[in-house]
Amino acid sequence: MAENSASEAGFISRVFSELFGSPLNVGLLCICGFLLYKIFKGRGSSDPIPKKPELPKMKKRDFTLEQLREFDGKGPEGRILIAVNGKVFDVTRGKRFYGPGSPYGVFAGRDASRGLATFSLTEDVLKDEYDDLSDLTSMQMESVREWEMQFTEKYDYVGQLLKPGEVPHDYTDTEDENPEKSEKSEAEKKTD
């Protein structure tokens, strides 16, 4: 039994001398200790960072290019809208990407279709008048449709981008709440 305690003491002293015998090991232990401290301190923080309240969901409506430009994230509300392939999306919750000074900020309040299709983030690809995208290649149009699908999945659809002279649609309150239900009811009306 005395042999066991002597061998345990010898083992512990060898481990201790290995860990603290070299300055490199001491440095690595300090780094590991610091990282563990940060991990456990971060989990237990009771002071959450206050978030800005989210804006209420926007009622569906159609936009001209001039109306769309008002929603570039610089207004008092800070709402950001982007049009892709004729559909307007509220991308406010993605303001890290689409807000002023952000990577895709050039698209805020604009029709981003051509820029997304050509993978260009410069203002020279954005047109000041309605862009029918008729000069894009089939591959570029496919890219626009893929972007449109991504925006549809991630952001709220808030309306259509109007062509010059086009009349805005009247969206009902039920259409705002459940677009599939209103589409079904309109289809049922047509069959009656």
XYZ file of N, CA, C and O in Angstrom:
768
model
N 0.809 -1.179 0.000
C 0.000 0.000 0.000
C 0.865 1.260 0.000
O 0.523 2.230 -0.650
N 1.981 1.196 0.723
C 2.898 2.321 0.752
C 3.520 2.518 -0.626
O 3.818 3.635 -1.034
N 3.734 1.377 -1.337
C 4.289 1.464 -2.684
C 3.325 2.196 -3.616
O 3.738 2.990 -4.458
N 2.010 1.910 -3.489
C 0.996 2.558 -4.326
C 0.995 4.065 -4.127
O 0.959 4.818 -5.087
N 0.998 4.524 -2.893
C 0.949 5.959 -2.649
C 2.238 6.629 -3.114
O 2.232 7.766 -3.575
N 3.387 5.928 -3.002
C 4.657 6.487 -3.466
C 4.670 6.598 -4.990
O 5.143 7.582 -5.553
N 4.104 5.577 -5.697
C 4.081 5.637 -7.168
C 3.093 6.694 -7.656
O 3.330 7.345 -8.660
N 1.971 6.884 -6.934
C 1.014 7.942 -7.298
C 1.636 9.313 -7.120
O 1.464 10.194 -7.959
N 2.367 9.495 -6.015
C 3.019 10.784 -5.765
C 4.080 11.046 -6.830
O 4.236 12.177 -7.298
N 4.814 10.002 -7.225
C 5.816 10.144 -8.272
C 5.176 10.489 -9.621
O 5.700 11.313 -10.371
N 4.039 9.861 -9.911
C 3.336 10.134 -11.161
C 2.846 11.590 -11.197
O 3.008 12.287 -12.190
N 2.261 12.049 -10.097
C 1.735 13.418 -10.028
C 2.871 14.429 -10.164
O 2.740 15.422 -10.871
N 3.995 14.170 -9.524
C 5.113 15.116 -9.624
C 5.693 15.144 -11.038
O 6.108 16.189 -11.526
N 5.696 13.995 -11.731
C 6.172 13.972 -13.123
C 5.245 14.761 -14.038
O 5.697 15.516 -14.898
N 3.925 14.587 -13.877
C 2.949 15.338 -14.686
C 3.092 16.825 -14.410
O 3.125 17.649 -15.330
N 3.203 17.180 -13.135
C 3.347 18.573 -12.748
C 4.612 19.182 -13.352
O 4.590 20.289 -13.887
N 5.730 18.440 -13.285
C 6.978 18.962 -13.836
C 6.929 19.046 -15.361
O 7.520 19.945 -15.959
N 6.211 18.130 -16.015
C 6.059 18.200 -17.483
C 5.249 19.435 -17.889
O 5.596 20.115 -18.840
N 4.153 19.665 -17.162
C 3.279 20.782 -17.514
C 3.936 22.125 -17.253
O 3.799 23.053 -18.059
N 4.638 22.255 -16.133
C 5.175 23.562 -15.757
C 6.683 23.669 -15.917
O 7.275 24.691 -15.576
N 7.315 22.643 -16.453
C 8.769 22.648 -16.608
C 9.247 23.453 -17.797
O 10.376 23.929 -17.821
N 8.417 23.636 -18.791
C 8.822 24.343 -20.001
C 8.031 25.650 -20.125
O 6.822 25.668 -19.918
N 8.678 26.752 -20.501
C 7.956 28.020 -20.686
C 6.876 27.918 -21.784
O 5.831 28.554 -21.686
N 7.117 27.107 -22.786
C 6.130 26.925 -23.849
C 4.861 26.283 -23.292
O 3.734 26.719 -23.592
N 5.030 25.249 -22.468
C 3.869 24.592 -21.858
C 3.106 25.549 -20.945
O 1.879 25.554 -20.915
N 3.809 26.365 -20.193
C 3.163 27.337 -19.304
C 2.346 28.322 -20.143
O 1.203 28.649 -19.809
N 2.903 28.775 -21.251
C 2.179 29.693 -22.136
C 0.925 29.058 -22.718
O -0.139 29.673 -22.759
N 1.057 27.815 -23.167
C -0.101 27.112 -23.724
C -1.178 26.883 -22.661
O -2.370 26.995 -22.942
N -0.759 26.561 -21.441
C -1.726 26.394 -20.354
C -2.463 27.697 -20.062
O -3.665 27.700 -19.808
N -1.735 28.801 -20.097
C -2.368 30.114 -19.875
C -3.395 30.413 -20.968
O -4.493 30.892 -20.691
N -3.053 30.129 -22.214
C -3.978 30.363 -23.329
C -5.217 29.486 -23.176
O -6.349 29.954 -23.329
N -5.029 28.213 -22.851
C -6.166 27.306 -22.656
C -7.042 27.778 -21.509
O -8.271 27.772 -21.609
N -6.417 28.190 -20.420
C -7.190 28.696 -19.282
C -7.995 29.928 -19.650
O -9.166 30.064 -19.278
N -7.374 30.853 -20.396
C -8.067 32.063 -20.823
C -9.257 31.726 -21.724
O -10.345 32.275 -21.568
N -9.059 30.812 -22.668
C -10.140 30.433 -23.574
C -11.295 29.759 -22.821
O -12.463 30.021 -23.104
N -10.970 28.894 -21.894
C -12.016 28.264 -21.076
C -12.789 29.305 -20.275
O -14.009 29.241 -20.162
N -12.066 30.265 -19.727
C -12.710 31.348 -18.982
C -13.691 32.104 -19.886
O -14.825 32.379 -19.506
N -13.263 32.441 -21.102
C -14.127 33.172 -22.039
C -15.356 32.351 -22.422
O -16.454 32.890 -22.546
N -15.170 31.061 -22.626
C -16.289 30.201 -23.014
C -17.332 30.156 -21.911
O -18.513 30.367 -22.142
N -16.892 29.889 -20.698
C -17.846 29.749 -19.597
C -18.408 31.091 -19.148
O -19.560 31.183 -18.748
N -17.640 32.147 -19.248
C -18.139 33.473 -18.887
C -19.194 33.924 -19.894
O -20.196 34.524 -19.534
N -18.988 33.610 -21.177
C -19.938 33.994 -22.223
C -21.273 33.295 -22.071
O -22.314 33.857 -22.369
N -21.269 32.067 -21.594
C -22.518 31.327 -21.420
C -23.336 31.866 -20.270
O -24.541 31.805 -20.276
N -22.682 32.364 -19.269
C -23.391 32.783 -18.071
C -23.685 34.266 -18.009
O -24.138 34.753 -16.984
N -23.431 35.009 -19.077
C -23.674 36.453 -19.005
C -25.163 36.725 -18.895
O -25.968 36.233 -19.673
N -25.513 37.499 -17.903
C -26.928 37.784 -17.651
C -27.370 39.098 -18.261
O -28.528 39.452 -18.196
N -26.453 39.850 -18.833
C -26.790 41.129 -19.444
C -26.834 40.989 -20.962
O -25.826 41.210 -21.634
N -27.993 40.604 -21.515
C -28.055 40.481 -22.969
C -27.973 41.855 -23.619
O -28.401 42.855 -23.046
N -27.402 41.868 -24.809
C -27.300 43.114 -25.556
C -28.701 43.495 -26.028
O -29.387 42.691 -26.656
N -29.138 44.705 -25.710
C -30.500 45.083 -26.115
C -30.610 45.180 -27.633
O -29.753 45.770 -28.293
N -31.652 44.561 -28.163
C -31.899 44.593 -29.604
C -32.856 45.727 -29.921
O -33.737 46.050 -29.130
N -32.683 46.282 -31.106
C -33.656 47.266 -31.555
C -34.947 46.528 -31.862
O -34.919 45.427 -32.412
N -36.082 47.122 -31.532
C -37.345 46.440 -31.827
C -37.522 46.298 -33.337
O -37.172 47.189 -34.101
N -38.052 45.135 -33.726
C -38.281 44.900 -35.154
C -39.439 45.761 -35.642
O -40.387 46.014 -34.904
N -39.341 46.163 -36.874
C -40.420 46.952 -37.477
C -41.621 46.050 -37.717
O -41.458 44.856 -37.989
N -42.824 46.612 -37.635
C -43.998 45.787 -37.933
C -43.977 45.355 -39.393
O -43.380 46.012 -40.249
N -44.627 44.240 -39.662
C -44.693 43.719 -41.026
C -45.376 44.752 -41.920
O -46.382 45.341 -41.550
N -44.820 44.958 -43.071
C -45.322 45.963 -44.006
C -46.536 45.425 -44.764
O -46.536 44.270 -45.185
N -47.541 46.261 -44.917
C -48.712 45.857 -45.705
C -48.307 45.753 -47.169
O -47.503 46.538 -47.660
N -48.896 44.781 -47.853
C -48.568 44.587 -49.264
C -49.090 45.749 -50.087
O -50.201 46.223 -49.892
N -48.230 46.175 -51.003
C -48.586 47.212 -51.969
C -47.578 47.159 -53.105
O -46.536 46.514 -52.989
N -47.886 47.816 -54.178
C -46.977 47.848 -55.316
C -46.197 49.152 -55.305
O -46.654 50.160 -54.760
N -45.012 49.131 -55.914
C -44.099 50.265 -55.859
C -43.635 50.665 -57.251
O -43.331 49.810 -58.071
N -43.529 51.967 -57.459
C -42.809 52.476 -58.617
C -41.340 52.544 -58.206
O -41.008 52.418 -57.021
N -40.457 52.778 -59.159
C -39.038 52.900 -58.823
C -38.791 54.057 -57.861
O -37.968 53.952 -56.946
N -39.521 55.169 -58.055
C -39.351 56.330 -57.177
C -39.788 56.007 -55.754
O -39.138 56.397 -54.789
N -40.897 55.293 -55.613
C -41.368 54.915 -54.280
C -40.408 53.935 -53.621
O -40.167 54.001 -52.415
N -39.839 53.039 -54.398
C -38.904 52.051 -53.876
C -37.645 52.722 -53.328
O -37.113 52.312 -52.298
N -37.189 53.781 -53.977
C -35.965 54.470 -53.558
C -36.081 55.084 -52.165
O -35.068 55.328 -51.513
N -37.298 55.338 -51.714
C -37.502 55.901 -50.369
C -37.109 54.904 -49.280
O -36.872 55.302 -48.140
N -37.039 53.636 -49.604
C -36.763 52.585 -48.619
C -35.334 52.061 -48.770
O -35.108 50.878 -48.997
N -34.369 52.977 -48.610
C -32.959 52.615 -48.760
C -32.245 52.440 -47.419
O -31.027 52.311 -47.369
N -33.004 52.458 -46.327
C -32.427 52.287 -44.999
C -31.947 53.566 -44.363
O -31.515 53.566 -43.219
N -32.017 54.674 -45.089
C -31.538 55.953 -44.556
C -32.668 56.805 -43.982
O -32.415 57.829 -43.376
N -33.905 56.365 -44.180
C -35.053 57.109 -43.676
C -35.205 56.958 -42.171
O -34.495 56.184 -41.528
N -36.160 57.681 -41.583
C -36.349 57.629 -40.128
C -36.723 56.234 -39.619
O -36.354 55.852 -38.514
N -37.460 55.480 -40.424
C -37.870 54.134 -40.026
C -36.740 53.123 -40.213
O -36.654 52.126 -39.513
N -35.869 53.376 -41.180
C -34.750 52.482 -41.450
C -35.113 51.252 -42.259
O -34.322 50.329 -42.388
N -36.313 51.240 -42.840
C -36.758 50.071 -43.601
C -35.998 49.997 -44.925
O -35.731 50.998 -45.562
N -35.668 48.747 -45.323
C -34.923 48.523 -46.560
C -35.713 47.569 -47.436
O -36.040 46.458 -47.034
N -36.006 48.018 -48.654
C -36.685 47.185 -49.647
C -35.768 46.999 -50.841
O -35.031 47.901 -51.218
N -35.855 45.821 -51.438
C -35.095 45.512 -52.651
C -36.018 44.778 -53.613
O -36.767 43.889 -53.201
N -35.941 45.142 -54.884
C -36.724 44.452 -55.911
C -35.822 43.450 -56.635
O -34.673 43.743 -56.952
N -36.380 42.253 -56.846
C -35.676 41.212 -57.602
C -36.686 40.586 -58.551
O -37.705 40.048 -58.119
N -36.416 40.703 -59.839
C -37.261 40.116 -60.871
C -38.719 40.574 -60.747
O -39.640 39.778 -60.883
N -38.905 41.839 -60.465
C -40.249 42.412 -60.407
C -40.960 42.254 -59.077
O -42.062 42.751 -58.890
N -40.353 41.558 -58.122
C -40.951 41.381 -56.796
C -40.172 42.217 -55.790
O -38.951 42.291 -55.847
N -40.908 42.831 -54.855
C -40.280 43.687 -53.847
C -40.259 42.946 -52.518
O -41.277 42.404 -52.086
N -39.089 42.939 -51.871
C -38.896 42.235 -50.609
C -38.439 43.204 -49.527
O -37.646 44.112 -49.798
N -38.916 42.977 -48.312
C -38.477 43.749 -47.154
C -37.273 43.022 -46.562
O -37.408 41.966 -45.953
N -36.092 43.598 -46.746
C -34.856 42.973 -46.282
C -34.286 43.687 -45.059
O -33.097 43.562 -44.761
N -35.136 44.402 -44.336
C -34.683 45.194 -43.196
C -33.940 44.346 -42.178
O -32.925 44.775 -41.628
N -34.410 43.145 -41.913
C -33.732 42.317 -40.908
C -32.353 41.861 -41.374
O -31.551 41.388 -40.584
N -32.053 42.027 -42.635
C -30.718 41.724 -43.166
C -29.914 42.983 -43.412
O -29.111 43.030 -44.344
N -30.112 44.015 -42.578
C -29.445 45.294 -42.826
C -27.928 45.216 -42.737
O -27.243 46.069 -43.262
N -27.386 44.154 -42.098
C -25.926 43.969 -42.108
C -25.430 43.803 -43.540
O -24.295 44.137 -43.858
N -26.274 43.245 -44.397
C -25.888 42.999 -45.786
C -26.379 44.084 -46.733
O -25.723 44.396 -47.708
N -27.572 44.640 -46.449
C -28.219 45.537 -47.409
C -28.335 46.982 -46.935
O -28.805 47.824 -47.676
N -27.936 47.269 -45.714
C -28.035 48.627 -45.186
C -26.965 49.543 -45.747
O -26.043 49.104 -46.443
N -27.054 50.837 -45.425
C -26.053 51.795 -45.900
C -24.642 51.399 -45.455
O -24.420 51.047 -44.308
N -23.708 51.398 -46.389
C -22.325 51.064 -46.101
C -22.028 49.577 -46.005
O -20.907 49.184 -45.713
N -23.009 48.740 -46.264
C -22.818 47.289 -46.168
C -22.436 46.718 -47.538
O -22.500 47.419 -48.542
N -22.067 45.433 -47.598
C -21.597 44.858 -48.864
C -22.578 44.994 -50.032
O -22.173 45.262 -51.147
N -23.882 44.782 -49.764
C -24.883 44.882 -50.830
C -25.721 46.155 -50.681
O -26.809 46.252 -51.217
N -25.216 47.121 -49.947
C -25.943 48.364 -49.690
C -26.304 49.133 -50.943
O -27.248 49.914 -50.943
N -25.572 48.912 -52.014
C -25.855 49.593 -53.272
C -27.242 49.221 -53.805
O -27.863 49.992 -54.538
N -27.773 48.057 -53.397
C -29.074 47.592 -53.882
C -30.248 48.115 -53.062
O -31.398 47.946 -53.460
N -29.995 48.707 -51.912
C -31.074 49.155 -51.028
C -31.950 50.192 -51.721
O -31.464 51.184 -52.268
N -33.250 49.927 -51.735
C -34.192 50.844 -52.374
C -34.131 50.821 -53.890
O -34.591 51.760 -54.538
N -33.602 49.777 -54.447
C -33.425 49.710 -55.908
C -33.880 48.358 -56.442
O -34.135 47.417 -55.702
N -33.928 48.254 -57.772
C -34.144 46.977 -58.441
C -32.766 46.341 -58.600
O -31.939 46.807 -59.374
N -32.514 45.289 -57.842
C -31.191 44.659 -57.799
C -31.018 43.556 -58.834
O -29.964 42.938 -58.894
N -32.003 43.307 -59.665
C -31.985 42.161 -60.581
C -30.750 42.115 -61.463
O -30.065 41.092 -61.541
N -30.444 43.215 -62.134
C -29.306 43.232 -63.059
C -27.989 43.046 -62.302
O -27.114 42.298 -62.739
N -27.829 43.694 -61.174
C -26.605 43.558 -60.384
C -26.405 42.140 -59.897
O -25.295 41.616 -59.920
N -27.491 41.497 -59.441
C -27.391 40.116 -58.964
C -27.121 39.157 -60.125
O -26.376 38.197 -59.980
N -27.720 39.436 -61.281
C -27.536 38.568 -62.450
C -26.112 38.619 -62.969
O -25.561 37.617 -63.414
N -25.506 39.796 -62.901
C -24.158 39.977 -63.446
C -23.081 39.929 -62.359
O -21.912 40.129 -62.655
N -23.502 39.676 -61.124
C -22.584 39.618 -59.980
C -21.768 40.902 -59.867
O -20.572 40.872 -59.618
N -22.442 42.028 -60.046
C -21.778 43.323 -59.971
C -22.384 44.146 -58.842
O -23.607 44.262 -58.732
N -21.526 44.709 -58.018
C -21.982 45.516 -56.894
C -21.719 47.004 -57.108
O -21.618 47.762 -56.160
N -21.638 47.410 -58.358
C -21.401 48.819 -58.651
C -22.708 49.486 -59.081
O -23.610 48.831 -59.600
N -22.776 50.783 -58.860
C -24.010 51.507 -59.182
C -24.256 51.629 -60.683
O -25.380 51.861 -61.098
N -23.223 51.458 -61.497
C -23.411 51.623 -62.935
C -24.288 50.529 -63.551
O -24.818 50.713 -64.638
N -24.477 49.395 -62.869
C -25.373 48.360 -63.405
C -26.834 48.634 -63.042
O -27.731 48.041 -63.626
N -27.062 49.527 -62.091
C -28.426 49.856 -61.672
C -28.977 50.963 -62.560
O -28.324 51.973 -62.769
N -30.162 50.738 -63.057
C -30.770 51.719 -63.953
C -31.744 52.606 -63.188
O -32.363 52.176 -62.225
N -31.869 53.843 -63.649
C -32.799 54.783 -63.016
C -34.214 54.658 -63.567
O -35.145 55.228 -63.022
N -34.373 53.925 -64.655
C -35.713 53.674 -65.191
C -35.992 52.180 -65.102
O -35.103 51.394 -64.788
N -37.227 51.789 -65.376
C -37.621 50.388 -65.267
C -36.742 49.539 -66.184
O -36.516 49.877 -67.334
N -36.244 48.438 -65.663
C -35.349 47.545 -66.404
C -36.091 46.244 -66.689
O -36.393 45.484 -65.774
N -36.385 45.980 -67.970
C -37.127 44.760 -68.314
C -36.214 43.524 -68.410
O -36.693 42.415 -68.613
N -34.912 43.715 -68.270
C -33.918 42.633 -68.261
C -33.883 41.832 -69.560
O -33.349 40.724 -69.602
N -34.431 42.375 -70.642
C -34.527 41.637 -71.906
C -33.166 41.373 -72.551
O -33.045 40.458 -73.364
N -32.150 42.127 -72.180
C -30.837 41.925 -72.789
C -29.947 40.952 -72.000
O -28.814 40.703 -72.392
N -30.456 40.374 -70.937
C -29.667 39.405 -70.165
C -29.658 38.046 -70.869
O -30.621 37.680 -71.539
N -28.585 37.312 -70.681
C -28.489 35.972 -71.264
C -29.376 35.008 -70.461
O -29.826 35.323 -69.362
N -29.602 33.827 -71.016
C -30.436 32.844 -70.310
C -29.776 32.427 -68.997
O -30.457 32.188 -67.993
N -28.453 32.362 -68.962
C -27.753 32.012 -67.728
C -27.923 33.111 -66.670
O -28.124 32.821 -65.488
N -27.863 34.363 -67.098
C -28.064 35.473 -66.169
C -29.500 35.504 -65.656
O -29.734 35.772 -64.473
N -30.466 35.207 -66.525
C -31.862 35.171 -66.091
C -32.090 34.033 -65.101
O -32.856 34.174 -64.146
N -31.425 32.919 -65.306
C -31.523 31.806 -64.355
C -30.964 32.235 -63.001
O -31.513 31.899 -61.959
N -29.887 32.991 -63.033
C -29.303 33.507 -61.797
C -30.281 34.441 -61.080
O -30.431 34.369 -59.855
N -30.977 35.290 -61.829
C -31.980 36.189 -61.241
C -33.092 35.375 -60.589
O -33.527 35.682 -59.468
N -33.545 34.329 -61.271
C -34.613 33.490 -60.695
C -34.144 32.786 -59.422
O -34.910 32.641 -58.470
N -32.882 32.360 -59.382
C -32.346 31.736 -58.174
C -32.287 32.735 -57.023
O -32.634 32.411 -55.891
N -31.853 33.966 -57.321
C -31.838 35.005 -56.296
C -33.259 35.287 -55.808
O -33.491 35.464 -54.609
N -34.196 35.332 -56.740
C -35.593 35.571 -56.371
C -36.085 34.486 -55.415
O -36.753 34.777 -54.405
N -35.752 33.237 -55.687
C -36.154 32.135 -54.807
C -35.528 32.292 -53.421
O -36.193 32.072 -52.400
N -34.258 32.676 -53.376
C -33.596 32.870 -52.085
C -34.262 33.989 -51.288
O -34.482 33.867 -50.082
N -34.575 35.086 -51.950
C -35.230 36.204 -51.271
C -36.630 35.794 -50.799
O -37.055 36.169 -49.714
N -37.340 35.015 -51.606
C -38.680 34.562 -51.247
C -38.641 33.703 -49.988
O -39.512 33.816 -49.133
N -37.630 32.855 -49.882
C -37.512 31.983 -48.719
C -37.092 32.735 -47.464
O -37.517 32.400 -46.369
N -36.282 33.766 -47.620
C -35.674 34.411 -46.461
C -36.379 35.690 -46.003
O -36.383 35.995 -44.804
N -36.964 36.444 -46.919
C -37.512 37.758 -46.584
C -38.999 37.841 -46.925
O -39.524 37.036 -47.684
N -39.645 38.874 -46.374
C -41.069 39.082 -46.610
C -41.294 39.719 -47.975
O -40.680 40.737 -48.313
N -42.196 39.128 -48.736
C -42.624 39.682 -50.022
C -43.630 40.788 -49.705
O -44.597 40.563 -48.983
N -43.383 41.997 -50.217
C -44.274 43.113 -49.889
C -45.004 43.704 -51.093
O -45.795 44.623 -50.933
N -44.752 43.212 -52.284
C -45.469 43.716 -53.448
C -44.685 43.558 -54.728
O -43.667 42.884 -54.781
N -45.197 44.207 -55.760
C -44.594 44.139 -57.095
C -43.930 45.467 -57.443
O -44.326 46.515 -56.936
N -42.943 45.401 -58.321
C -42.345 46.597 -58.889
C -43.135 46.924 -60.151
O -43.243 46.095 -61.056
N -43.717 48.113 -60.176
C -44.594 48.486 -61.288
C -43.800 48.938 -62.506
O -42.821 49.676 -62.387
N -44.263 48.496 -63.670
C -43.728 48.996 -64.925
C -44.325 50.380 -65.147
O -45.376 50.701 -64.598
N -43.703 51.213 -65.968
C -44.274 52.537 -66.230
C -45.696 52.421 -66.796
O -45.948 51.640 -67.707
N -46.617 53.152 -66.206
C -48.010 53.134 -66.648
C -48.844 52.014 -66.070
O -50.058 51.962 -66.275
N -48.235 51.073 -65.354
C -48.971 49.956 -64.777
C -49.732 50.423 -63.534
O -49.249 51.234 -62.758
N -50.922 49.884 -63.373
C -51.780 50.247 -62.244
C -51.476 49.319 -61.064
O -51.374 48.104 -61.244
N -51.358 49.882 -59.853
C -51.085 49.024 -58.692
C -52.248 48.099 -58.374
O -53.400 48.427 -58.604
N -51.927 46.926 -57.828
C -52.945 45.966 -57.399
C -53.544 46.420 -56.076
O -52.893 47.095 -55.295
N -54.762 46.012 -55.812
C -55.364 46.221 -54.506
C -55.203 44.941 -53.719
O -55.751 43.904 -54.082
N -54.432 44.999 -52.654
C -54.236 43.838 -51.794
C -55.196 43.944 -50.618
O -55.310 44.987 -50.000
N -55.864 42.843 -50.302
C -56.788 42.835 -49.172
C -56.033 42.473 -47.902
O -54.915 41.970 -47.954
N -56.661 42.707 -46.754
C -56.032 42.358 -45.479
C -55.826 40.858 -45.361
O -54.841 40.399 -44.814
N -56.774 40.069 -45.864
C -56.632 38.613 -45.772
C -55.487 38.141 -46.656
O -54.819 37.171 -46.346
N -55.240 38.844 -47.730
C -54.140 38.493 -48.617
C -52.808 38.746 -47.914
O -51.858 38.010 -48.092
N -52.756 39.797 -47.073
C -51.553 40.075 -46.301
C -51.275 38.964 -45.314
O -50.145 38.559 -45.112
N -52.333 38.457 -44.681
C -52.154 37.463 -43.637
C -51.839 36.089 -44.201
O -50.994 35.381 -43.703
N -52.554 35.680 -45.246
C -52.362 34.336 -45.782
C -52.545 34.365 -47.290
O -53.644 34.161 -47.781
N -51.459 34.590 -48.044
C -51.593 34.720 -49.497
C -52.108 33.452 -50.175
O -52.832 33.531 -51.145
N -51.776 32.264 -49.643
C -52.233 31.028 -50.285
C -53.741 30.892 -50.166
O -54.420 30.467 -51.078
N -54.269 31.276 -49.007
C -55.699 31.169 -48.773
C -56.467 32.081 -49.728
O -57.467 31.691 -50.299
N -55.973 33.317 -49.917
C -56.674 34.242 -50.800
C -56.578 33.805 -52.260
O -57.490 33.996 -53.025
N -55.445 33.179 -52.645
C -55.320 32.685 -54.008
C -56.319 31.552 -54.248
O -56.939 31.470 -55.300
N -56.489 30.677 -53.249
C -57.441 29.591 -53.369
C -58.871 30.125 -53.469
O -59.656 29.651 -54.281
N -59.175 31.130 -52.644
C -60.541 31.652 -52.670
C -60.828 32.339 -54.011
O -61.945 32.259 -54.516
N -59.828 33.005 -54.590
C -60.045 33.615 -55.908
C -60.218 32.554 -56.982
O -61.002 32.696 -57.890
N -59.461 31.444 -56.869
C -59.597 30.347 -57.833
C -60.984 29.708 -57.688
O -61.599 29.348 -58.693
N -61.474 29.601 -56.458
C -62.800 29.051 -56.240
C -63.862 29.974 -56.838
O -64.847 29.511 -57.408
N -63.653 31.287 -56.728
C -64.612 32.247 -57.283
C -64.712 32.098 -58.800
O -65.777 32.202 -59.366
N -63.567 31.846 -59.442
C -63.550 31.725 -60.904
C -64.260 30.462 -61.365
O -64.813 30.435 -62.448
N -64.194 29.389 -60.561
C -64.827 28.145 -60.975
C -66.332 28.151 -60.712
O -67.056 27.344 -61.252
N -66.820 29.064 -59.829
C -68.253 29.133 -59.521
C -69.063 29.750 -60.617
O -68.876 30.412 -61.446
